[in-house]
Coordinates of C-alpha atoms in Angstrom, one line a residue:
Chain A
X17 CA -13.0 -36.4 12.8
X18 CA -13.4 -32.5 13.4
X19 CA -9.8 -32.3 12.8
X20 CA -10.6 -33.8 9.4
X21 CA -14.1 -31.2 8.7
X22 CA -11.2 -28.2 9.9
X23 CA -8.5 -29.1 7.5
X24 CA -11.3 -29.7 4.3
X25 CA -13.0 -25.7 5.6
X26 CA -9.3 -24.1 5.8
X27 CA -9.0 -26.2 2.1
X28 CA -12.0 -24.9 0.2
X29 CA -11.3 -21.1 1.7
X30 CA -8.2 -20.8 1.1
X31 CA -8.8 -22.0 -2.4
X32 CA -11.6 -19.7 -3.0
X33 CA -9.1 -17.0 -2.3
X34 CA -6.7 -18.2 -5.2
X35 CA -9.6 -18.5 -7.1
X36 CA -10.7 -15.0 -6.3
X37 CA -6.6 -13.6 -7.7
X38 CA -7.6 -15.3 -10.6
X39 CA -10.8 -14.9 -11.1
X40 CA -10.0 -10.8 -11.0
X41 CA -7.0 -11.4 -13.7
X42 CA -9.7 -13.1 -15.9
X43 CA -12.3 -10.6 -15.7
X44 CA -9.6 -8.0 -17.0
X45 CA -9.0 -9.9 -19.6
X46 CA -12.8 -11.1 -20.7
X47 CA -13.8 -7.2 -20.5
X48 CA -10.9 -5.9 -22.1
X49 CA -10.3 -8.4 -25.0
X50 CA -12.5 -6.7 -28.1
X51 CA -10.3 -3.7 -28.0
X52 CA -7.1 -6.2 -27.9
X53 CA -8.5 -8.0 -30.8
X54 CA -9.4 -5.8 -33.1
X55 CA -6.4 -3.5 -32.4
X56 CA -3.7 -5.8 -31.5
X57 CA -1.5 -5.7 -28.2
X58 CA 1.3 -3.2 -30.4
X59 CA -1.5 -0.4 -31.2
X60 CA -2.5 -0.8 -28.0
X61 CA 0.6 -0.6 -26.0
X62 CA 2.6 1.5 -28.0
X63 CA 0.0 4.1 -29.6
X64 CA 0.1 8.0 -28.5
X65 CA -3.1 8.9 -29.6
X66 CA -5.9 8.9 -27.1
X67 CA -9.2 9.5 -28.6
X68 CA -11.7 6.9 -27.4
X69 CA -14.7 8.8 -28.8
X70 CA -13.5 9.2 -31.9
X71 CA -15.1 7.0 -34.4
X72 CA -13.1 4.7 -35.2
X73 CA -12.0 5.5 -31.8
X74 CA -7.9 5.6 -31.3
X75 CA -6.7 3.7 -28.1
X76 CA -3.3 4.1 -27.7
X77 CA -2.2 3.6 -23.9
X78 CA 1.4 4.7 -24.6
X79 CA 1.5 8.0 -23.1
X80 CA 0.0 7.1 -19.7
X81 CA 3.0 3.8 -19.5
X82 CA 5.0 6.3 -20.3
X83 CA 3.6 8.3 -17.4
X84 CA 3.7 5.6 -15.1
X85 CA 7.5 4.5 -15.9
X86 CA 8.3 8.4 -15.6
X87 CA 6.7 9.1 -12.1
X88 CA 7.7 5.4 -10.2
X89 CA 11.3 5.2 -11.6
X90 CA 11.7 9.0 -10.6
X91 CA 10.5 8.3 -6.8
X92 CA 12.7 5.5 -7.2
X93 CA 15.8 7.3 -8.0
X94 CA 14.9 10.4 -5.3
X95 CA 13.8 7.1 -2.8
X96 CA 17.0 4.7 -2.9
X97 CA 19.7 6.7 -1.2
X98 CA 17.2 7.6 1.6
X99 CA 15.5 4.8 2.3
X100 CA 18.7 3.3 2.3
X101 CA 20.9 6.1 4.6
X102 CA 17.3 5.9 6.7
X103 CA 17.4 1.5 6.7
X104 CA 21.5 2.2 7.6
X105 CA 21.2 4.5 10.5
X106 CA 18.1 1.9 12.0
X107 CA 20.3 -1.0 11.5
X108 CA 23.7 0.0 12.3
X109 CA 24.0 3.4 14.3
X110 CA 20.9 3.9 15.5
X111 CA 20.9 4.6 19.6
X112 CA 18.5 1.7 20.4
X113 CA 16.1 4.1 21.7
X114 CA 16.0 6.0 19.1
X115 CA 15.3 3.3 16.9
X116 CA 12.3 2.1 18.6
X117 CA 10.7 5.5 17.8
X118 CA 11.5 5.0 14.3
X119 CA 10.0 2.3 13.9
X120 CA 6.6 2.9 14.1
X121 CA 6.6 6.6 13.0
X122 CA 7.7 4.5 9.4
X123 CA 4.5 2.0 10.0
X124 CA 2.3 5.5 10.4
X125 CA 4.0 6.6 7.5
X126 CA 2.6 4.0 5.7
X127 CA -0.6 4.0 6.8
X128 CA -2.0 7.9 5.8
X129 CA -4.1 7.5 3.0
X130 CA -2.7 8.1 -0.4
X131 CA -5.4 11.3 -0.5
X132 CA -4.1 12.3 2.3
X133 CA -1.1 12.6 0.6
X134 CA -2.2 13.8 -2.7
X135 CA -3.9 16.6 -1.0
X136 CA -1.1 18.0 0.9
X137 CA 1.5 17.7 -2.2
X138 CA -1.2 19.5 -4.1
X139 CA -1.8 22.2 -1.6
X140 CA 1.8 22.8 -0.8
X141 CA 4.2 21.8 -3.1
X142 CA 2.1 22.7 -6.1
X143 CA 1.3 25.9 -4.4
X144 CA 5.7 26.0 -3.7
X145 CA 6.2 25.6 -7.5
X146 CA 4.0 28.1 -9.0
X147 CA 4.8 30.8 -6.6
X148 CA 8.2 30.0 -6.7
X149 CA 9.4 29.6 -10.3
X150 CA 6.1 31.5 -12.2
X151 CA 4.9 28.3 -13.6
X152 CA 1.0 29.2 -14.7
X153 CA 0.1 25.3 -12.7
X154 CA 2.8 23.5 -10.6
X155 CA 1.2 20.1 -11.4
X156 CA 3.6 18.1 -13.3
X157 CA 5.4 14.3 -13.2
X158 CA 8.2 15.4 -10.9
X159 CA 6.0 16.5 -7.7
X160 CA 3.9 13.2 -8.2
X161 CA 7.5 11.6 -8.0
X162 CA 7.9 13.3 -5.0
X163 CA 5.2 12.7 -3.4
X164 CA 5.8 8.9 -4.1
X165 CA 9.0 9.3 -2.8
X166 CA 7.6 9.9 1.0
X167 CA 5.0 7.1 0.4
X168 CA 7.3 3.8 -0.6
X169 CA 10.2 5.1 1.5
X170 CA 8.7 3.2 4.7
X171 CA 8.9 0.0 2.7
X172 CA 12.4 0.9 1.6
X173 CA 13.3 1.6 4.2
X174 CA 11.4 -1.3 6.0
X175 CA 12.9 -4.2 4.5
X176 CA 16.4 -3.0 3.9
X177 CA 17.1 -3.2 7.4
X178 CA 15.3 -6.3 7.6
X179 CA 17.8 -7.3 4.7
X180 CA 21.1 -5.5 6.6
X181 CA 20.4 -7.4 9.9
X182 CA 20.0 -10.8 8.1
X183 CA 23.7 -10.3 7.5
X184 CA 25.6 -12.8 10.0
X185 CA 27.3 -11.0 13.1
X186 CA 30.9 -12.4 12.3
X187 CA 31.1 -10.3 9.7
X188 CA 30.9 -7.2 11.6
X189 CA 33.1 -8.6 14.0
X190 CA 35.7 -9.3 12.4
X191 CA 35.8 -6.2 10.6
X192 CA 35.9 -3.9 13.5
X193 CA 38.3 -7.0 15.0
X194 CA 41.0 -6.0 11.8
X195 CA 40.4 -2.2 13.0
X196 CA 38.0 -0.6 9.7
X197 CA 35.7 1.9 11.1
X198 CA 31.7 1.1 11.3
X199 CA 31.1 3.2 8.1
X200 CA 34.0 1.4 6.2
X201 CA 32.5 -2.2 7.0
X202 CA 29.0 -0.5 6.6
X203 CA 29.5 0.5 2.8
X204 CA 32.3 -2.3 1.9
X205 CA 30.8 -5.3 3.5
X206 CA 27.4 -5.1 4.9
X207 CA 25.9 -3.4 1.4
X208 CA 27.2 -6.2 -0.6
X209 CA 26.6 -8.9 1.7
X210 CA 22.4 -7.5 1.7
X211 CA 22.4 -6.9 -2.3
X212 CA 19.9 -9.3 -2.5
X213 CA 17.5 -8.1 -0.1
X214 CA 17.8 -4.4 -1.0
X215 CA 16.9 -4.9 -4.2
X216 CA 13.9 -6.6 -3.2
X217 CA 13.0 -4.3 -1.2
X218 CA 13.8 -1.4 -4.3
X219 CA 12.2 -3.1 -6.8
X220 CA 9.3 -4.0 -4.1
X221 CA 8.7 0.0 -3.6
X222 CA 8.5 0.0 -7.4
X223 CA 5.8 -1.7 -7.5
X224 CA 4.0 0.7 -4.8
X225 CA 4.8 3.5 -6.5
X226 CA 3.7 2.6 -10.3
X227 CA 0.3 1.0 -9.0
X228 CA -0.6 4.0 -6.7
X229 CA -3.7 6.2 -7.9
X230 CA -4.6 8.9 -5.5
X231 CA -1.5 10.9 -5.4
X232 CA -0.3 11.0 -9.0
X233 CA -3.9 11.6 -9.9
X234 CA -4.1 14.9 -8.3
X235 CA -0.4 16.0 -8.9
X236 CA 0.6 14.7 -12.2
X237 CA -1.3 17.1 -14.0
X238 CA -4.0 15.0 -16.3
X239 CA -2.8 16.0 -19.9
X240 CA -2.5 13.5 -22.3
X241 CA 0.4 14.7 -24.1
X242 CA 3.1 12.6 -24.6
X243 CA 5.4 13.5 -21.7
X244 CA 8.9 14.5 -22.8
X245 CA 10.9 15.3 -19.3
X246 CA 10.5 14.8 -15.6
X247 CA 9.0 18.3 -15.8
X248 CA 6.4 17.8 -17.8
X249 CA 2.8 17.3 -17.2
X250 CA 1.8 13.4 -17.4
X251 CA -1.0 11.3 -16.8
X252 CA -0.5 8.0 -15.2
X253 CA -2.4 4.6 -16.2
X254 CA -4.3 4.2 -12.7
X255 CA -5.1 8.3 -13.1
X256 CA -6.3 7.4 -16.5
X257 CA -8.4 4.8 -15.0
X258 CA -9.7 6.5 -12.3
X259 CA -10.9 9.7 -13.8
X260 CA -12.4 8.3 -17.3
X261 CA -13.9 4.8 -15.9
X262 CA -17.3 6.5 -14.4
X263 CA -18.0 8.5 -17.9
X264 CA -17.2 5.5 -20.2
X265 CA -20.4 3.8 -21.1
X266 CA -20.6 0.3 -20.4
X267 CA -19.7 -1.7 -23.2
X268 CA -17.9 0.6 -25.4
X269 CA -14.6 0.4 -26.9
X270 CA -13.5 3.1 -24.4
X271 CA -14.7 1.1 -21.4
X272 CA -12.7 -1.5 -23.0
X273 CA -9.6 0.2 -23.2
X274 CA -9.4 1.2 -19.6
X275 CA -9.5 -2.5 -18.9
X276 CA -6.8 -3.0 -21.3
X277 CA -4.9 -0.3 -19.2
X278 CA -5.8 -1.6 -16.2
X279 CA -4.6 -5.1 -17.1
X280 CA -1.6 -3.7 -18.1
X281 CA -1.2 -2.2 -14.4
X282 CA -2.2 -5.7 -13.4
X283 CA -0.1 -7.7 -15.4
X284 CA 3.3 -5.2 -14.8
X285 CA 2.9 -5.1 -11.0
X286 CA 2.1 -8.3 -10.7
X287 CA 5.3 -9.4 -12.8
X288 CA 7.0 -7.2 -10.5
X289 CA 6.3 -9.1 -7.3
X290 CA 7.0 -12.8 -8.8
X291 CA 10.0 -11.6 -9.6
X292 CA 10.6 -10.6 -6.2
X293 CA 9.4 -14.1 -5.2
X294 CA 12.1 -14.8 -7.4
X295 CA 14.8 -12.8 -6.3
X296 CA 14.0 -13.9 -2.3
X297 CA 14.1 -18.1 -2.9
X298 CA 17.6 -17.1 -4.3
X299 CA 19.3 -15.5 -1.7
X300 CA 17.4 -18.4 0.7
X301 CA 19.2 -21.0 -2.0
X302 CA 22.5 -18.8 -1.2
X303 CA 22.4 -19.0 2.5
X304 CA 21.3 -22.9 2.4
X305 CA 24.5 -23.7 0.4
X306 CA 27.1 -21.8 2.6
Chain B
X26 CA 43.2 14.7 10.6
X27 CA 43.4 11.9 8.0
X28 CA 41.2 12.3 5.2
X29 CA 39.0 8.9 6.2
X30 CA 38.6 9.8 9.1
X31 CA 36.3 13.1 7.6
X32 CA 35.2 10.5 5.1
X33 CA 33.2 8.7 7.7
X34 CA 32.7 11.5 9.7
X35 CA 30.9 12.8 6.6
X36 CA 28.8 9.1 6.1
X37 CA 27.7 8.9 9.8
X38 CA 26.3 13.2 9.5
X39 CA 24.4 11.6 6.2
X40 CA 23.0 8.4 8.0
X41 CA 21.8 10.1 10.8
X42 CA 19.7 13.0 8.8
X43 CA 18.1 10.0 6.6
X44 CA 17.1 8.6 9.9
X45 CA 16.5 11.5 11.6
X46 CA 14.2 12.7 8.0
X47 CA 11.4 10.5 8.6
X48 CA 10.0 11.8 11.8
X49 CA 10.5 15.3 10.1
X50 CA 7.9 14.2 7.4
X51 CA 6.0 13.0 9.5
X52 CA 5.9 16.1 12.2
X53 CA 5.7 18.2 9.1
X54 CA 2.9 16.4 7.9
X55 CA 0.9 16.3 11.3
X56 CA 1.7 19.5 12.0
X57 CA 1.1 21.3 8.7
X58 CA -2.0 19.8 8.9
X59 CA -3.1 20.4 12.5
X60 CA -1.9 24.1 11.7
X61 CA -4.4 24.2 8.7
X62 CA -6.9 22.4 10.1
X63 CA -6.7 22.3 13.2
X64 CA -9.3 25.3 13.4
X65 CA -12.1 23.6 11.9
X66 CA -12.0 20.2 13.3
X67 CA -14.1 20.7 16.1
X68 CA -17.1 18.3 17.6
X69 CA -19.7 20.4 15.4
X70 CA -17.8 19.8 12.5
X71 CA -18.0 16.0 12.8
X72 CA -21.8 16.0 14.2
X73 CA -23.1 18.2 11.5
X74 CA -24.0 17.5 7.7
X75 CA -22.7 19.7 4.7
X76 CA -24.3 22.4 3.7
X77 CA -24.3 25.3 1.4
X78 CA -23.9 26.0 -2.4
X79 CA -21.9 24.2 -3.6
X80 CA -22.6 21.5 -1.5
X81 CA -19.8 21.4 1.5
X82 CA -18.6 25.1 1.3
X83 CA -20.2 24.8 4.7
X84 CA -21.0 22.5 7.6
X85 CA -19.5 19.5 8.7
X86 CA -18.7 15.8 7.9
X87 CA -21.4 13.4 10.0
X88 CA -22.4 11.6 6.8
X89 CA -19.2 10.9 5.3
X90 CA -18.4 9.4 8.5
X91 CA -21.0 7.4 8.6
X92 CA -20.7 6.3 5.1
X93 CA -17.0 5.5 6.2
X94 CA -18.0 4.0 9.1
X95 CA -20.5 1.2 6.8
X96 CA -17.7 1.2 4.0
X97 CA -15.1 -0.5 6.5
X98 CA -17.8 -3.1 8.7
X99 CA -18.9 -4.6 5.3
X100 CA -15.4 -4.7 4.1
X101 CA -14.1 -6.1 7.5
X102 CA -17.2 -8.3 7.9
X103 CA -16.3 -10.0 4.8
X104 CA -12.5 -10.1 4.7
X105 CA -11.8 -11.0 7.9
X106 CA -13.4 -14.1 9.0
X107 CA -11.8 -15.4 5.2
X108 CA -8.6 -13.9 5.5
X109 CA -7.9 -15.6 9.0
X110 CA -9.6 -19.4 7.5
X111 CA -6.3 -19.3 5.1
X112 CA -3.9 -18.1 7.8
X113 CA -4.8 -20.9 9.7
X114 CA -4.7 -22.8 7.1
X115 CA -0.9 -21.3 5.5
X116 CA 0.4 -22.2 9.1
X117 CA -1.1 -25.1 10.6
X118 CA -2.5 -27.7 8.3
X119 CA -0.9 -27.2 4.5
X120 CA 1.8 -29.2 4.0
X121 CA 5.0 -28.5 2.2
X122 CA 3.2 -28.3 -1.1
X123 CA 3.3 -26.2 -4.3
X124 CA -0.1 -25.9 -3.8
X125 CA 0.7 -24.1 -0.6
X126 CA 3.7 -22.7 -2.2
X127 CA 0.7 -21.6 -4.8
X128 CA -1.4 -20.1 -2.3
X129 CA 1.3 -18.1 -0.6
X130 CA 2.0 -16.4 -3.9
X131 CA -0.5 -15.4 -4.8
X132 CA -2.0 -13.5 -1.5
X133 CA 1.6 -12.2 -2.0
X134 CA 0.4 -10.7 -5.7
X135 CA -2.6 -9.6 -4.5
X136 CA -1.7 -7.2 -2.0
X137 CA 0.5 -5.8 -5.0
X138 CA -2.7 -5.4 -7.4
X139 CA -3.1 -1.9 -7.3
X140 CA -6.3 -0.8 -5.4
X141 CA -7.5 1.4 -8.2
X142 CA -7.7 -2.2 -10.3
X143 CA -9.8 -3.7 -7.6
X144 CA -12.0 -0.9 -8.0
X145 CA -11.7 -1.8 -11.6
X146 CA -12.9 -5.0 -10.9
X147 CA -15.8 -3.7 -8.3
X148 CA -17.3 -1.9 -11.0
X149 CA -17.3 -4.5 -13.0
X150 CA -18.2 -7.5 -11.2
X151 CA -20.5 -5.9 -8.1
X152 CA -21.6 -3.2 -9.8
X153 CA -22.3 -3.7 -13.2
X154 CA -22.2 -7.6 -13.2
X155 CA -24.3 -8.5 -10.7
X156 CA -26.0 -5.2 -10.7
X157 CA -25.7 -3.7 -7.2
X158 CA -25.0 -0.4 -8.6
X159 CA -22.5 2.5 -7.0
X160 CA -23.4 1.2 -3.5
X161 CA -22.4 0.8 0.1
X162 CA -22.4 -3.3 -0.3
X163 CA -19.9 -3.0 -3.6
X164 CA -17.7 -0.6 -2.6
X165 CA -17.5 -2.5 1.0
X166 CA -16.9 -6.1 -1.1
X167 CA -14.8 -4.6 -3.1
X168 CA -12.9 -3.3 0.3
X169 CA -12.8 -6.2 1.3
X170 CA -10.9 -7.8 -1.4
X171 CA -8.7 -5.5 -1.4
X172 CA -8.0 -6.0 2.5
X173 CA -8.0 -9.8 2.0
X174 CA -4.3 -10.7 1.1
X175 CA -3.4 -8.0 4.4
X176 CA -5.1 -9.9 6.5
X177 CA -3.9 -13.0 5.8
X178 CA 0.1 -11.8 5.4
X179 CA -0.5 -10.3 9.1
X180 CA -2.5 -13.2 10.5
X181 CA -0.1 -16.2 9.3
X182 CA 2.9 -14.0 10.8
X183 CA 1.2 -14.0 14.1
X184 CA 0.4 -17.7 13.8
X185 CA 3.8 -18.6 12.9
X186 CA 5.7 -16.7 15.7
X187 CA 4.0 -18.7 18.0
X188 CA 6.7 -21.0 19.7
X189 CA 7.2 -23.9 18.1
X190 CA 7.4 -25.7 21.9
X191 CA 3.7 -25.3 22.1
X192 CA 3.2 -27.5 18.9
X193 CA 5.6 -30.0 19.6
X194 CA 4.1 -30.4 23.9
X195 CA 0.7 -31.2 22.0
X196 CA 1.8 -33.6 19.8
X197 CA 3.7 -35.4 22.0
X198 CA 0.1 -35.5 24.5
X199 CA -1.5 -36.4 21.8
X200 CA -4.1 -34.0 21.8
X201 CA -6.1 -32.9 18.6
X202 CA -3.9 -30.6 16.4
X203 CA -8.1 -28.7 16.7
X204 CA -7.7 -28.3 20.4
X205 CA -4.4 -27.3 20.0
X206 CA -5.9 -24.2 17.6
X207 CA -8.2 -23.4 19.4
X208 CA -6.8 -23.3 23.1
X209 CA -3.5 -23.0 22.8
X210 CA -1.9 -21.3 19.6
X211 CA -4.9 -19.0 18.5
X212 CA -5.0 -17.1 21.7
X213 CA -1.1 -16.8 21.5
X214 CA -1.5 -14.8 18.6
X215 CA -4.7 -13.0 18.8
X216 CA -3.7 -9.5 20.2
X217 CA -1.2 -9.6 17.2
X218 CA -4.1 -11.0 14.4
X219 CA -6.5 -8.8 15.7
X220 CA -3.9 -5.3 15.4
X221 CA -3.8 -6.8 11.8
X222 CA -7.4 -6.2 11.4
X223 CA -7.6 -3.4 12.7
X224 CA -4.3 -1.9 10.5
X225 CA -6.7 -3.4 7.9
X226 CA -9.8 -1.3 8.7
X227 CA -7.4 2.0 9.2
X228 CA -6.4 0.5 5.3
X229 CA -10.2 0.4 4.2
X230 CA -10.9 4.2 5.7
X231 CA -8.5 6.0 3.9
X232 CA -8.4 4.1 0.0
X233 CA -10.0 6.0 -2.3
X234 CA -9.2 4.9 -5.6
X235 CA -11.9 1.7 -5.2
X236 CA -14.7 3.3 -3.8
X237 CA -14.6 6.2 -6.6
X238 CA -16.5 4.2 -9.2
X239 CA -17.6 1.9 -6.5
X240 CA -19.8 3.4 -3.6
X241 CA -18.6 6.7 -3.0
X242 CA -21.0 10.2 -4.6
X243 CA -20.5 13.8 -3.9
X244 CA -23.9 14.1 -1.6
X245 CA -25.8 11.0 0.0
X246 CA -27.4 10.3 3.4
X247 CA -25.1 7.2 3.7
X248 CA -28.2 5.8 6.1
X249 CA -26.7 2.4 6.3
X250 CA -28.6 1.1 3.6
X251 CA -26.4 -1.5 1.5
X252 CA -27.8 -0.6 -2.3
X253 CA -27.5 3.0 -1.9
X254 CA -24.5 5.0 -2.6
X255 CA -22.8 6.4 0.4
X256 CA -20.3 9.5 1.3
X257 CA -17.2 9.2 2.1
X258 CA -14.3 11.0 4.3
X259 CA -11.5 10.3 1.7
X260 CA -13.7 10.4 -1.3
X261 CA -15.0 14.0 0.4
X262 CA -11.2 15.3 0.7
X263 CA -10.5 14.5 -2.9
X264 CA -14.1 16.2 -3.9
X265 CA -14.0 19.4 -1.6
X266 CA -10.1 20.0 -2.8
X267 CA -10.4 18.7 -7.0
X268 CA -13.9 21.1 -7.2
X269 CA -12.1 24.0 -5.2
X270 CA -15.1 24.2 -2.9
X271 CA -13.8 24.7 0.3
X272 CA -10.2 24.5 1.2
X273 CA -10.7 25.1 5.1
X274 CA -12.9 22.1 5.0
X275 CA -10.5 19.5 3.3
X276 CA -7.8 20.2 5.9
X277 CA -9.9 19.6 8.6
X278 CA -11.3 16.2 6.4
X279 CA -7.5 15.5 6.2
X280 CA -6.9 15.9 9.7
X281 CA -9.6 14.2 10.9
X282 CA -8.8 11.1 8.6
X283 CA -4.5 11.7 9.7
X284 CA -6.1 11.4 13.3
X285 CA -8.1 8.7 12.8
X286 CA -4.9 6.7 11.5
X287 CA -2.9 7.5 14.4
X288 CA -5.6 6.2 16.9
X289 CA -5.5 2.7 14.9
X290 CA -1.7 2.7 15.2
X291 CA -1.5 3.7 18.8
X292 CA -3.9 0.8 19.6
X293 CA -2.2 -1.9 17.3
X294 CA 1.4 -0.5 19.1
X295 CA -0.6 -1.2 22.5
X296 CA -1.8 -5.1 21.4
X297 CA 1.7 -5.8 20.5
X298 CA 3.8 -4.5 23.9
X299 CA 0.8 -7.0 25.3
X300 CA 1.6 -9.8 24.0
X301 CA 5.5 -9.0 24.5

């Protein structure tokens, strides 16, 4: 009897949790519905004019979407080689004591609040660019990418290491018995075998970088111009929301457009997560087929 | 030497450099913050309120510490129990079904929701729709939603890593599932679950985006009243820096946040070691 009761309680709490996510999505859709309806999805997503106070308001968030993609992709480009290198080091080459030292370091790096990363980046990196390149103001998408790189590295490393470790030992033994070096084995055999896991790690990191707020808010420069290069300023979606939500009038087109921006971000990151799930399940199937 | 040997040596050096760079990054951040903020961080800084004009130029961060503490408390009260229950359901009760897959996927997706979007939801729902206003309650609940999936995932993995033989033995002896769960499995997983909750608390303490619009203000007494706005450490740091109020105090606040986090991580590590 008690058993059944517990099961029912567990079941209902879990269902409520699932409903909560749906509620978040539903809320975002509900709050932003009027602008999607009146302006159309295409005009908002590809529009590059953001004048929410004008009459009629211009609510294109294309500039911000581009800034988000630019800073996140830049971070992934920088973090991937370094992250894979560190993952290979931890999985294959590091002496056990050193690996035991580095793993908690990764946990701590994930735990450092993003506002601290943003602060250190803004106080050190931006200063550095201003002083050594004589720029009038050092903020740029590149700066944001640099800090995002540090922030997503732990995710890439932990997940890639797990993927490398999941490769069965027989490959290592065979290769070493044939007489190839461990480096050759890692690059030519282990990396291709662990490919799906590694791609998953990088995609996860991309999602994290795209959703990150404080660091980009403090580093990207926050100007509403279409970014033309990695070194121009921009205002990613998350920064736009954080900056303007407090000043927008509830129920105005401005307010609704910010929810539209949030919805775009949410859909994008959730799509990445579902894609990740598909990749991981695909991997499981391959293993079981062997 | 053959070129092959040279290439191998270069690769090895690169791998070592990549691995060691993580240590350098962490030590660099902590070292730099200590260097710049160490002199500011004193007992007086922790136990006095911000003062001066504009507010924050002098004085300490006591109300911000208090506010962060209250926010984390509200968040953990709302998220911990439902989180652990959901984890128990996923690990112990749910049969392999579409429904279980869906909950797992939902939790994974929720963990990926950008914190600013959670803040947006909190603003629309708690602050506006339910009329809590910019308040401790609204911010705490928003943080609760943010850390909920983290707690589920760590607690679920902790339960799943309990040795399967306990469950088998329990079942053969005809012990009820509930009894097994409370007397055997939960105690086995307890330290890892508590560790997960602690990490979630650290995550909540450092989150800025969700509380910017739901709870935190530049100056407040942070008395702990549920429907009043509070100050919070991460938001205080953001304001100190972006409004150019006091860069020294900003370094002190940042160092304090990082130390808080280090402390939580050390405790979690210690708990996990105890498990082994």
